Coordinates of C-alpha atoms in Angstrom, one line a residue:
M1 CA 86.4 143.8 155.5
E2 CA 89.1 145.9 153.8
E3 CA 91.3 147.0 157.0
I4 CA 91.1 143.2 157.4
I5 CA 92.6 142.4 154.3
R6 CA 94.8 145.4 154.6
F7 CA 96.1 143.7 157.9
F8 CA 96.8 140.1 156.3
K9 CA 98.7 141.7 153.7
F10 CA 100.6 144.1 156.0
L11 CA 101.7 140.9 157.6
T12 CA 102.6 138.6 154.6
K13 CA 104.7 141.2 153.3
Y14 CA 106.4 142.6 156.0
R15 CA 106.2 140.5 158.8
N16 CA 106.2 137.2 156.9
R17 CA 109.1 136.1 159.3
L18 CA 106.8 136.8 162.4
V19 CA 103.9 134.6 160.9
D20 CA 106.2 131.9 159.9
Q21 CA 107.3 131.9 163.8
V22 CA 103.7 132.3 165.0
M23 CA 102.5 129.2 162.4
F24 CA 105.8 127.0 164.1
Y25 CA 104.6 127.3 167.6
M26 CA 100.8 127.1 167.1
S27 CA 101.3 123.8 165.2
M28 CA 104.2 122.3 167.7
I29 CA 101.7 123.0 170.1
C30 CA 99.1 120.8 168.0
A31 CA 101.6 118.4 167.4
L32 CA 102.4 118.1 171.3
L33 CA 98.9 117.9 172.3
T34 CA 98.0 115.0 169.4
I35 CA 101.2 113.2 170.2
T36 CA 100.1 113.1 173.9
H37 CA 96.9 112.1 173.1
I38 CA 98.2 109.0 171.1
G39 CA 100.8 108.1 173.0
Y40 CA 100.2 109.0 176.8
I41 CA 96.6 109.1 177.7
T42 CA 95.0 105.8 178.7
D43 CA 91.9 107.2 181.1
K44 CA 89.4 106.9 178.5
G45 CA 87.6 109.9 179.8
I46 CA 90.6 111.4 179.3
A47 CA 91.0 110.4 176.3
E48 CA 87.9 111.4 174.9
T49 CA 88.5 115.2 175.9
T50 CA 92.1 115.6 174.5
Q51 CA 90.4 114.2 171.3
S52 CA 87.9 116.8 171.1
L53 CA 90.9 119.1 171.8
V54 CA 93.0 117.5 168.8
T55 CA 89.7 117.6 166.7
G56 CA 89.6 121.5 167.8
S57 CA 93.1 122.0 167.0
F58 CA 92.6 120.6 163.4
Y59 CA 90.3 123.1 162.9
F60 CA 92.3 125.9 164.3
L61 CA 95.1 125.0 162.0
F62 CA 92.9 124.6 159.0
V63 CA 92.0 128.1 159.5
L64 CA 95.2 129.4 160.2
V65 CA 96.7 127.6 156.9
A66 CA 94.1 128.7 154.5
L67 CA 94.5 132.7 155.8
R68 CA 97.7 132.7 155.1
T69 CA 98.1 131.1 151.5
A70 CA 95.2 133.0 150.5
A71 CA 96.9 136.5 152.2
A72 CA 100.2 135.4 150.2
I73 CA 98.6 134.6 146.8
V74 CA 96.7 137.8 147.2
T75 CA 99.8 139.9 148.3
R76 CA 102.3 138.3 146.0
R77 CA 99.6 137.9 142.7
K78 CA 101.3 134.9 141.8
L79 CA 101.4 131.3 142.3
N80 CA 104.9 129.7 143.7
S81 CA 105.4 126.4 145.1
S82 CA 104.8 127.3 148.6
H83 CA 101.1 128.5 147.9
I84 CA 100.1 125.9 145.9
L85 CA 100.9 123.1 148.9
G86 CA 99.1 125.9 151.0
L87 CA 96.1 124.9 148.7
L88 CA 97.0 121.7 148.5
L89 CA 96.8 121.1 152.3
T90 CA 93.5 123.8 152.4
A91 CA 91.8 121.1 150.1
Y92 CA 93.3 118.4 152.5
F93 CA 91.5 120.2 155.6
L94 CA 88.0 120.8 153.3
F95 CA 88.2 117.1 152.2
I96 CA 88.5 116.0 156.0
V97 CA 85.9 118.0 157.1
F98 CA 83.6 117.1 154.5
C99 CA 83.7 113.4 155.6
H100 CA 83.1 114.2 159.4
I101 CA 80.1 116.4 158.5
N102 CA 79.0 113.6 155.8
H103 CA 80.0 110.6 158.1
I104 CA 81.7 109.1 155.3
E105 CA 83.4 106.1 157.7
Y106 CA 86.8 106.0 156.5
F107 CA 87.9 109.4 155.3
A108 CA 86.2 110.5 159.0
K109 CA 88.3 108.2 161.0
H110 CA 90.8 110.1 163.9
E111 CA 94.3 109.3 162.3
W112 CA 93.3 111.5 158.8
V113 CA 93.3 114.2 161.7
Y114 CA 96.6 113.4 163.4
L115 CA 98.1 113.3 159.8
G116 CA 96.7 116.4 158.7
I117 CA 98.5 117.8 162.1
A118 CA 101.6 116.1 161.4
V119 CA 101.5 117.7 157.9
V120 CA 101.5 120.8 159.0
F121 CA 103.8 120.9 161.8
L122 CA 106.3 119.0 159.3
S123 CA 106.4 121.6 157.1
E124 CA 106.7 124.3 159.4
L125 CA 109.6 122.9 160.8
S126 CA 111.1 122.1 157.4
R127 CA 110.2 125.6 156.9
S128 CA 112.0 127.0 160.0
S129 CA 115.3 124.5 159.6
L130 CA 116.4 126.7 156.4
F131 CA 116.8 129.3 158.8
F132 CA 119.6 127.6 160.7
D133 CA 121.8 129.7 158.2
N134 CA 121.7 132.7 160.0
F135 CA 124.2 131.3 162.8
Y136 CA 127.3 129.8 162.7
F137 CA 127.2 126.5 162.1
N138 CA 130.1 124.0 160.5
P139 CA 127.8 122.0 157.9
T140 CA 129.3 118.5 160.1
I141 CA 128.6 119.8 163.2
L142 CA 125.2 120.6 162.3
F143 CA 124.9 117.2 160.3
I144 CA 125.8 115.9 163.8
I145 CA 123.5 117.9 166.2
S146 CA 120.4 117.1 164.0
F147 CA 121.1 113.3 164.3
L148 CA 121.4 113.7 167.9
A149 CA 118.2 116.3 168.2
L150 CA 116.4 113.4 166.1
I151 CA 117.8 111.0 168.8
L152 CA 116.6 112.8 172.0
L153 CA 113.0 113.2 169.8
G154 CA 112.7 109.5 169.6
T155 CA 113.5 108.6 172.8
V156 CA 110.4 110.7 174.3
L157 CA 108.3 109.0 171.9
L158 CA 109.3 105.8 173.0
M159 CA 109.2 106.3 176.7
L160 CA 105.1 107.0 175.9
P161 CA 103.0 104.4 177.9
R162 CA 100.9 103.6 174.7
T163 CA 104.7 103.1 172.8
T164 CA 104.5 99.4 174.8
I165 CA 101.4 97.0 175.3
E166 CA 103.3 96.3 178.5
A167 CA 105.5 97.7 181.1
P168 CA 107.0 101.6 179.4
L169 CA 110.6 101.1 178.2
S170 CA 113.3 102.4 180.5
F171 CA 115.5 105.9 179.5
V172 CA 118.3 104.0 178.6
D173 CA 116.0 101.2 176.9
A174 CA 114.3 103.9 174.9
L175 CA 117.4 105.6 174.0
F176 CA 118.9 102.2 172.7
M177 CA 116.0 101.8 170.3
A178 CA 115.7 105.1 169.6
T179 CA 119.6 105.3 168.5
S180 CA 119.5 101.9 167.2
A181 CA 116.2 103.0 164.6
V182 CA 117.8 106.4 163.8
C183 CA 121.4 104.7 163.1
I184 CA 119.8 102.4 161.1
T185 CA 121.6 99.4 163.1
G186 CA 118.5 96.7 163.8
L187 CA 120.2 95.6 167.2
S188 CA 116.6 95.5 169.8
V189 CA 116.4 95.6 173.6
T190 CA 113.4 94.5 173.5
D191 CA 110.8 92.5 170.3
I192 CA 109.2 95.1 169.1
S193 CA 107.0 92.7 167.1
T194 CA 105.2 91.5 170.5
N195 CA 106.0 94.4 173.0
F196 CA 105.2 97.4 170.6
S197 CA 101.8 98.7 170.0
V198 CA 101.2 99.7 166.5
F199 CA 101.8 103.6 167.5
G200 CA 105.3 102.1 168.9
Q201 CA 106.2 100.7 165.6
S202 CA 104.9 103.9 163.5
V203 CA 107.4 105.9 165.5
I204 CA 110.2 103.2 164.9
M205 CA 109.5 103.0 161.1
L206 CA 109.5 106.9 161.2
L207 CA 112.5 107.3 163.1
I208 CA 114.1 104.7 160.2
Q209 CA 113.0 106.9 157.5
I210 CA 114.7 110.2 158.9
G211 CA 117.5 108.7 159.8
G212 CA 118.1 107.1 156.8
L213 CA 117.6 110.0 154.6
G214 CA 119.5 112.3 157.3
I215 CA 116.8 115.0 158.8
M216 CA 118.4 117.7 157.5
T217 CA 117.7 116.3 154.1
F218 CA 114.0 115.4 154.9
T219 CA 113.4 118.6 156.3
G220 CA 115.3 120.7 153.5
F221 CA 113.2 119.2 151.4
F222 CA 109.8 120.0 152.5
G223 CA 111.6 123.1 153.2
Y224 CA 112.4 123.8 149.5
F225 CA 108.7 123.4 148.7
F226 CA 107.0 125.1 151.6
S227 CA 109.2 128.3 151.5
G228 CA 109.3 128.2 147.8
G229 CA 113.0 128.0 147.2
F230 CA 116.6 128.2 148.9
S231 CA 118.7 131.1 149.4
Y232 CA 122.1 131.5 148.5
K233 CA 123.1 130.4 151.8
N234 CA 120.9 127.9 152.3
Q235 CA 122.4 126.4 149.0
L236 CA 125.9 126.7 150.7
M237 CA 124.7 125.0 153.8
F238 CA 122.8 122.1 152.2
G239 CA 126.2 122.0 149.8
E240 CA 127.8 120.7 152.2
I241 CA 125.8 118.7 153.9
L242 CA 125.1 116.7 150.5
G243 CA 128.6 116.5 149.5
E244 CA 127.5 118.2 146.4
N245 CA 130.5 120.8 144.9
K246 CA 127.9 122.9 142.2
L247 CA 125.6 124.9 144.1
N248 CA 123.2 125.0 140.9
S249 CA 123.0 120.9 141.6
V250 CA 121.9 121.8 145.4
V251 CA 118.3 121.3 144.9
S252 CA 118.4 118.7 142.0
T253 CA 120.4 116.4 144.3
L254 CA 118.2 117.1 147.5
L255 CA 115.0 116.0 145.4
T256 CA 116.9 113.3 143.8
I257 CA 117.5 111.8 147.4
I258 CA 114.1 111.7 148.1
F259 CA 112.2 111.0 145.3
I260 CA 114.8 108.1 144.6
T261 CA 113.9 106.8 148.5
L262 CA 110.5 106.9 148.0
F263 CA 109.9 105.1 144.7
F264 CA 112.3 102.1 145.4
E265 CA 110.4 101.8 148.6
L266 CA 107.1 102.1 146.9
L267 CA 107.8 100.1 144.3
G268 CA 109.5 97.7 146.9
G269 CA 106.3 97.5 149.1
I270 CA 104.0 96.4 146.0
F271 CA 106.0 93.3 145.9
I272 CA 106.2 92.5 149.0
Y273 CA 103.1 92.9 149.5
F274 CA 102.4 90.4 146.7
S275 CA 104.8 87.7 148.0
L276 CA 102.7 87.5 151.5
D277 CA 100.4 84.9 152.5
A278 CA 97.2 87.0 153.4
N279 CA 96.0 84.1 155.8
Q280 CA 98.7 85.7 158.2
F281 CA 97.3 88.7 158.4
G282 CA 93.8 89.9 160.2
S283 CA 93.0 92.5 158.0
N284 CA 94.2 94.1 154.5
A285 CA 95.1 97.0 156.3
E286 CA 97.5 94.9 158.5
R287 CA 99.3 93.2 155.7
I288 CA 99.6 96.8 153.7
F289 CA 101.3 98.2 157.2
F290 CA 103.5 95.1 157.4
S291 CA 105.2 95.6 153.7
A292 CA 105.3 99.6 154.2
F293 CA 107.4 98.7 157.2
H294 CA 109.8 95.9 156.0
A295 CA 110.2 98.2 152.3
I296 CA 111.6 101.2 154.6
S297 CA 113.5 98.9 157.0
S298 CA 114.9 96.8 154.0
F299 CA 115.5 100.3 151.9
C300 CA 117.3 102.0 154.6
N301 CA 119.2 99.3 155.8
A302 CA 117.7 99.1 159.0
G303 CA 117.2 95.4 159.7
F304 CA 114.0 96.2 162.1
S305 CA 111.0 93.4 161.7
I306 CA 107.5 93.5 163.1
L307 CA 107.7 89.6 162.9
H308 CA 108.5 87.6 165.8
G309 CA 111.9 86.3 165.9
G310 CA 112.4 88.1 162.4
I311 CA 112.9 86.4 159.2
T312 CA 113.8 83.5 161.2
H313 CA 109.7 82.9 161.5
Q314 CA 108.6 80.0 160.7
A315 CA 106.0 81.3 158.4
Y316 CA 108.4 83.4 156.0
Q317 CA 111.9 81.3 156.7
T318 CA 110.7 79.2 153.7
N319 CA 109.2 82.2 151.9
Y320 CA 111.8 82.8 149.3
A321 CA 109.9 85.4 147.0
F322 CA 109.5 87.4 150.0
Q323 CA 113.5 87.0 150.8
I324 CA 114.2 87.6 147.6
C325 CA 112.3 91.0 147.6
L326 CA 113.9 92.1 150.8
A327 CA 117.3 91.5 149.6
S328 CA 116.8 93.6 146.5
I329 CA 115.3 96.2 148.0
F330 CA 118.3 96.6 151.4
I331 CA 121.3 95.9 147.8
L332 CA 119.7 99.0 145.9
G333 CA 119.6 100.9 149.2
G334 CA 123.2 100.0 149.8
L335 CA 124.3 100.9 146.5
G336 CA 124.5 104.4 147.3
F337 CA 122.1 107.5 145.5
G338 CA 124.5 108.7 143.5
T339 CA 125.0 105.4 141.9
V340 CA 121.6 104.7 141.7
F341 CA 120.6 107.9 139.9
N342 CA 123.8 107.9 137.8
F343 CA 122.6 104.1 136.7
Y344 CA 118.6 106.0 135.8
S345 CA 120.1 109.0 134.0
F346 CA 122.1 106.2 131.7
L347 CA 118.8 104.4 131.1
K348 CA 116.9 107.4 130.3
N349 CA 119.8 108.2 127.8
W350 CA 119.7 104.9 126.4
G351 CA 115.8 105.0 126.0
R352 CA 116.1 108.8 124.0
R353 CA 118.5 107.1 121.8
L354 CA 116.5 104.2 120.8
M355 CA 113.5 106.5 120.8
H356 CA 115.4 108.9 118.2
R357 CA 116.5 106.3 116.1
F358 CA 113.4 103.8 115.6
V359 CA 110.5 106.3 116.1
L360 CA 112.0 109.9 115.4
R361 CA 114.4 108.8 112.7
R362 CA 117.0 111.5 113.4
P363 CA 120.3 111.7 115.1
F364 CA 120.9 111.5 118.8
V365 CA 123.6 113.9 120.6
H366 CA 125.0 111.2 123.0
K367 CA 126.4 112.2 126.2
P368 CA 130.4 111.5 127.3
R369 CA 130.5 109.1 129.9
A370 CA 127.3 108.6 130.7
I371 CA 128.3 106.1 133.2
T372 CA 130.6 107.6 135.6
F373 CA 133.9 106.4 137.1
N374 CA 132.6 106.2 140.3
T375 CA 129.7 104.5 139.3
R376 CA 131.5 101.9 137.5
F377 CA 133.9 101.1 140.2
V378 CA 131.0 100.7 143.0
L379 CA 128.9 98.3 140.9
I380 CA 132.0 96.5 140.0
C381 CA 133.2 96.2 143.7
N382 CA 129.5 95.4 144.7
A383 CA 129.4 92.7 142.2
I384 CA 132.3 90.7 143.3
V385 CA 131.4 90.9 146.5
V386 CA 128.0 90.2 146.2
V387 CA 128.7 86.7 144.6
A388 CA 131.6 85.9 146.4
A389 CA 129.8 86.3 149.5
T390 CA 126.8 84.4 148.2
F391 CA 129.1 81.5 147.0
S392 CA 130.9 81.0 150.2
Y393 CA 128.1 81.0 152.3
Y394 CA 126.5 78.6 150.0
F395 CA 129.5 76.0 150.6
L396 CA 130.4 76.8 153.8
E397 CA 126.7 76.4 155.4
Q398 CA 126.1 72.9 153.2
Q399 CA 126.3 71.0 156.5
H400 CA 124.9 73.5 158.7
T401 CA 122.1 76.0 158.6
L402 CA 121.2 74.5 154.7
T403 CA 120.1 70.9 155.4
E404 CA 116.5 72.7 156.7
H405 CA 115.9 73.4 153.0
A406 CA 114.4 71.0 151.1
S407 CA 115.3 72.0 147.5
V408 CA 118.4 73.5 146.0
A409 CA 116.8 76.9 145.1
G410 CA 115.9 77.5 148.6
D411 CA 119.6 76.8 149.6
W412 CA 120.7 79.7 147.0
A413 CA 117.9 82.1 148.2
T414 CA 118.8 81.6 151.8
S415 CA 122.9 82.6 150.4
F416 CA 121.9 84.7 148.8
F417 CA 120.1 86.6 151.5
M418 CA 122.0 86.0 154.4
A419 CA 125.8 87.0 152.8
N420 CA 124.0 90.3 151.5
S421 CA 122.2 91.1 154.8
S422 CA 125.4 90.5 156.7
R423 CA 127.0 93.4 154.7
S424 CA 124.4 96.3 156.5
A425 CA 120.9 95.3 156.6
G426 CA 121.1 93.0 159.6
F427 CA 117.7 90.5 158.6
N428 CA 118.8 87.1 158.8
S429 CA 116.2 83.8 157.9
V430 CA 118.6 81.5 160.4
P431 CA 120.0 82.4 163.8
V432 CA 123.1 83.9 163.6
G433 CA 124.4 81.5 166.6
F434 CA 123.7 78.3 164.6
V435 CA 125.9 79.3 161.8
G436 CA 129.7 77.4 161.0
G437 CA 132.6 79.0 162.5
S438 CA 134.5 79.9 159.5
T439 CA 130.8 81.3 158.6
L440 CA 130.7 83.3 161.3
I441 CA 133.7 84.8 160.3
M442 CA 132.6 85.5 156.7
L443 CA 129.9 87.3 158.1
V444 CA 131.9 89.4 160.6
T445 CA 134.2 90.6 157.4
L446 CA 131.1 91.3 155.3
M447 CA 129.3 93.5 158.2
W448 CA 133.1 95.4 158.3
I449 CA 133.0 95.8 155.0
G450 CA 129.7 97.1 154.4
S451 CA 127.8 98.8 151.2
S452 CA 128.7 101.4 149.2
P453 CA 129.4 105.3 149.9
G454 CA 126.9 107.7 149.9
S455 CA 123.9 105.0 150.4
T456 CA 122.1 103.7 154.0
G457 CA 124.3 100.8 154.3
G458 CA 127.3 101.1 157.0
G459 CA 130.6 99.6 157.3
V460 CA 133.3 101.0 156.3
K461 CA 132.3 100.7 152.7
V462 CA 133.1 98.6 150.0
T463 CA 135.2 101.2 148.1
T464 CA 137.4 102.2 151.0
V465 CA 138.4 98.5 151.5
A466 CA 139.2 98.2 147.2
V467 CA 141.4 100.9 147.4
S468 CA 143.4 99.8 150.0
L469 CA 144.0 96.5 148.7
M470 CA 144.8 98.0 145.0
N471 CA 147.0 100.2 147.1
V472 CA 148.8 97.1 148.8
I473 CA 149.1 95.6 145.1
A474 CA 150.7 98.9 143.4
L475 CA 153.2 98.9 146.2
A476 CA 153.8 95.5 145.7
R477 CA 154.6 96.5 142.0
G478 CA 156.9 98.9 142.7
K479 CA 154.4 101.7 140.9
D480 CA 153.6 104.8 143.1
S481 CA 150.1 105.3 141.9
I482 CA 146.7 103.5 141.6
E483 CA 145.8 103.1 138.4
I484 CA 142.0 101.4 137.1
F485 CA 140.0 102.5 133.9
R486 CA 142.7 104.6 132.8
R487 CA 142.4 106.9 135.4
R488 CA 144.8 107.7 138.5
I489 CA 142.6 107.5 141.9
A490 CA 144.0 110.6 143.7
S491 CA 146.1 110.0 146.9
E492 CA 143.9 111.8 149.2
S493 CA 141.3 109.2 148.6
V494 CA 144.1 106.1 149.7
N495 CA 145.2 108.3 152.6
K496 CA 141.2 108.8 153.7
S497 CA 140.9 104.6 152.8
F498 CA 143.7 103.9 155.3
A499 CA 142.6 106.7 157.8
I500 CA 139.1 105.3 157.7
I501 CA 139.9 101.5 157.9
L502 CA 142.5 102.3 161.2
L503 CA 139.6 104.2 163.1
S504 CA 137.4 101.3 162.6
V505 CA 139.6 99.0 164.0
L506 CA 140.7 101.5 167.1
M507 CA 136.8 102.2 167.9
I508 CA 135.8 98.5 167.7
T509 CA 138.8 97.6 169.5
L510 CA 137.8 100.1 172.3
S511 CA 134.1 99.2 172.1
F512 CA 135.0 95.7 172.9
I513 CA 137.2 96.1 175.8
L514 CA 134.6 98.8 177.4
L515 CA 131.9 96.0 176.8
T516 CA 134.1 93.4 178.7
F517 CA 134.4 95.7 181.6
A518 CA 130.8 96.5 182.1
N519 CA 129.5 92.4 181.1
P520 CA 131.9 90.5 182.4
D521 CA 129.7 87.7 182.6
Q522 CA 129.0 87.8 178.8
P523 CA 130.8 85.5 176.2
M524 CA 133.8 87.4 174.7
K525 CA 133.0 86.5 171.2
S526 CA 129.0 87.7 171.6
L527 CA 130.5 90.9 172.5
L528 CA 133.0 91.4 169.9
F529 CA 130.4 90.5 167.3
E530 CA 128.3 93.0 168.9
S531 CA 130.7 95.6 168.6
I532 CA 131.2 95.0 165.3
S533 CA 127.6 94.9 164.5
A534 CA 126.6 98.2 166.2
Y535 CA 129.8 100.4 165.0
T536 CA 129.0 99.2 161.2
T537 CA 125.5 99.7 161.8
C538 CA 124.5 96.1 160.8
G539 CA 122.1 94.8 163.7
L540 CA 122.9 91.0 163.5
S541 CA 123.4 89.8 167.2
L542 CA 124.2 86.5 168.9
G543 CA 122.0 87.4 171.2
V544 CA 123.5 89.1 174.3
T545 CA 121.9 92.4 173.3
P546 CA 118.4 92.4 175.8
S547 CA 121.1 91.0 178.3
L548 CA 123.4 93.8 178.4
S549 CA 123.8 95.6 181.7
A550 CA 123.2 99.8 181.5
A551 CA 126.5 100.7 180.7
G552 CA 126.7 98.0 178.0
K553 CA 124.0 99.2 176.4
I554 CA 125.1 102.9 176.4
I555 CA 128.6 102.0 175.3
V556 CA 126.7 100.5 172.7
V557 CA 124.3 103.5 172.1
F558 CA 127.9 105.2 171.8
T559 CA 128.9 102.6 169.5
M560 CA 126.3 102.7 166.7
F561 CA 125.8 107.0 167.2
I562 CA 129.9 107.0 165.8
G563 CA 129.3 104.3 163.2
R564 CA 126.4 106.2 161.5
V565 CA 128.3 109.6 161.6
G566 CA 131.6 108.2 161.0
A567 CA 134.8 108.8 162.9
L568 CA 136.4 110.4 160.7
T569 CA 133.4 113.0 160.3
L570 CA 133.8 113.7 164.1
L571 CA 137.5 114.1 163.5
V572 CA 136.9 116.3 160.5
A573 CA 134.1 118.4 162.7
F574 CA 135.9 119.1 165.8
I575 CA 139.8 119.3 165.1
K576 CA 140.1 120.3 161.5
N577 CA 142.5 123.6 161.0
T578 CA 140.9 126.0 158.4
K579 CA 144.0 128.5 158.3
N580 CA 146.1 128.2 155.5
K581 CA 150.0 127.5 155.7
S582 CA 152.2 129.5 153.5
Y583 CA 155.2 127.6 153.8
I584 CA 156.0 123.6 153.0
Y585 CA 158.4 121.7 155.2
P586 CA 161.3 119.5 153.9
T587 CA 160.4 116.0 153.0
E588 CA 161.4 112.8 155.1
K589 CA 161.1 109.3 154.4
I590 CA 160.3 107.1 157.0
L591 CA 161.5 103.2 157.6
F592 CA 159.2 100.3 157.4

């Protein structure tokens, strides 16, 4: 027994990397077996056999996790985050085993076994992702590769027979749906409410969640805990991916993004749950799944819905409480993680001030500029767009789609929902093809403007448009720079804003031209709308998406991917010149 203990101590102390690799591959095999059982096996007899194999792999992983955790604790003689989470996993396994032995019906379901295997694989995958710094990768290229890998994985999962209720998806359709989910667009070639099984809908929901956060952010979060921390090279890599300049803030930024996302999704799911009519669901579990799916899809500005016909469904088109919940969630998601966290920090600081003043009765040390310049700028830009878009939709649609609503409150709720959803969320409570021509132009403009930088939303970003407009005004007034809030906007930001706008116009034009060649039978207006929606990752459509040719779908796939990653990001990743120049050419002026 002592020799076995010494052997495990030797492995965890000197062969820890080997142990991690073995655990990763074993958990991957178990996860693939589980996915095969859930998504591929349709024969009842074979399904019983594979279920036994999945349960056996569950117990096998339980033994491996328990042994590694115990050996690591004994060897290091102290607890870190990876040990604590290992103990929690072991406790979870013990609880599920106890429920199986004692036939506790709810927790003895197979879904809990699948969840345990998934968590172990996710932990090992996240732990392994931290070793990408052993290879030379431009972080921007790594960011792009991670999205491509997630899209390919999603494509394989969506092609499984049990993903759909009727015929399995073709490769092109599965690739389209996976790209739309990962790029949080919402365009769909099939109705996921009627053609997708619960497993298929769960895959879409997971792809939306990981795609909205970014797979490197997602795996980095779990990898930080399961590995016990970040190395210096890890911090450099994730600092560039997250756009964080301070190395000591990389971990806090990563954790903040995750916790903000999960908190607002949970809060939004609760509000959605209570806004629903219980009679519309067969069970409480269906109602919870519906709430979770729409909370995730809404916060990530994805636009997917498991309602037949989307929010235009008869039972939800006049459920204004449900629409307001969705709108509040996707507006928060579209503000950006930095803005939301800064506002949270301001409220926390304000609460402490009140506590010191009225309860503790002692002076409070104020922090200078609790609300940052970027937060103020983002909030003002969004407020202007939200108010202007809502009023515009209300007045433009008085003689069109708003005539179906019986109350003024319903008119304003619909206007608020549609105007702000068109910026990036992609939900629609009225068919887009029924709105007036002027409103359609406004919706296209809002789709192109999009949401805020650093958010789950798409578009060229509202701050980009604002900076460009202010630069035009500054030039008209004869000024050399843009000034706002007693600050001067950096020339680099101005140049970048015009570059983003120009690239968006070029990419949308290219996508539209290619679509007209690939689908000459479709109306040009619908194809242009489709191109803009795909590039801005909005997801609204005039109904041509399912009828696109295979070539047309591939074109839209590339457009969605470039729109999500960013055309400028792709250019920087592949043609950036890192050599420093020690000279400056003479300056010349160009005639305009």
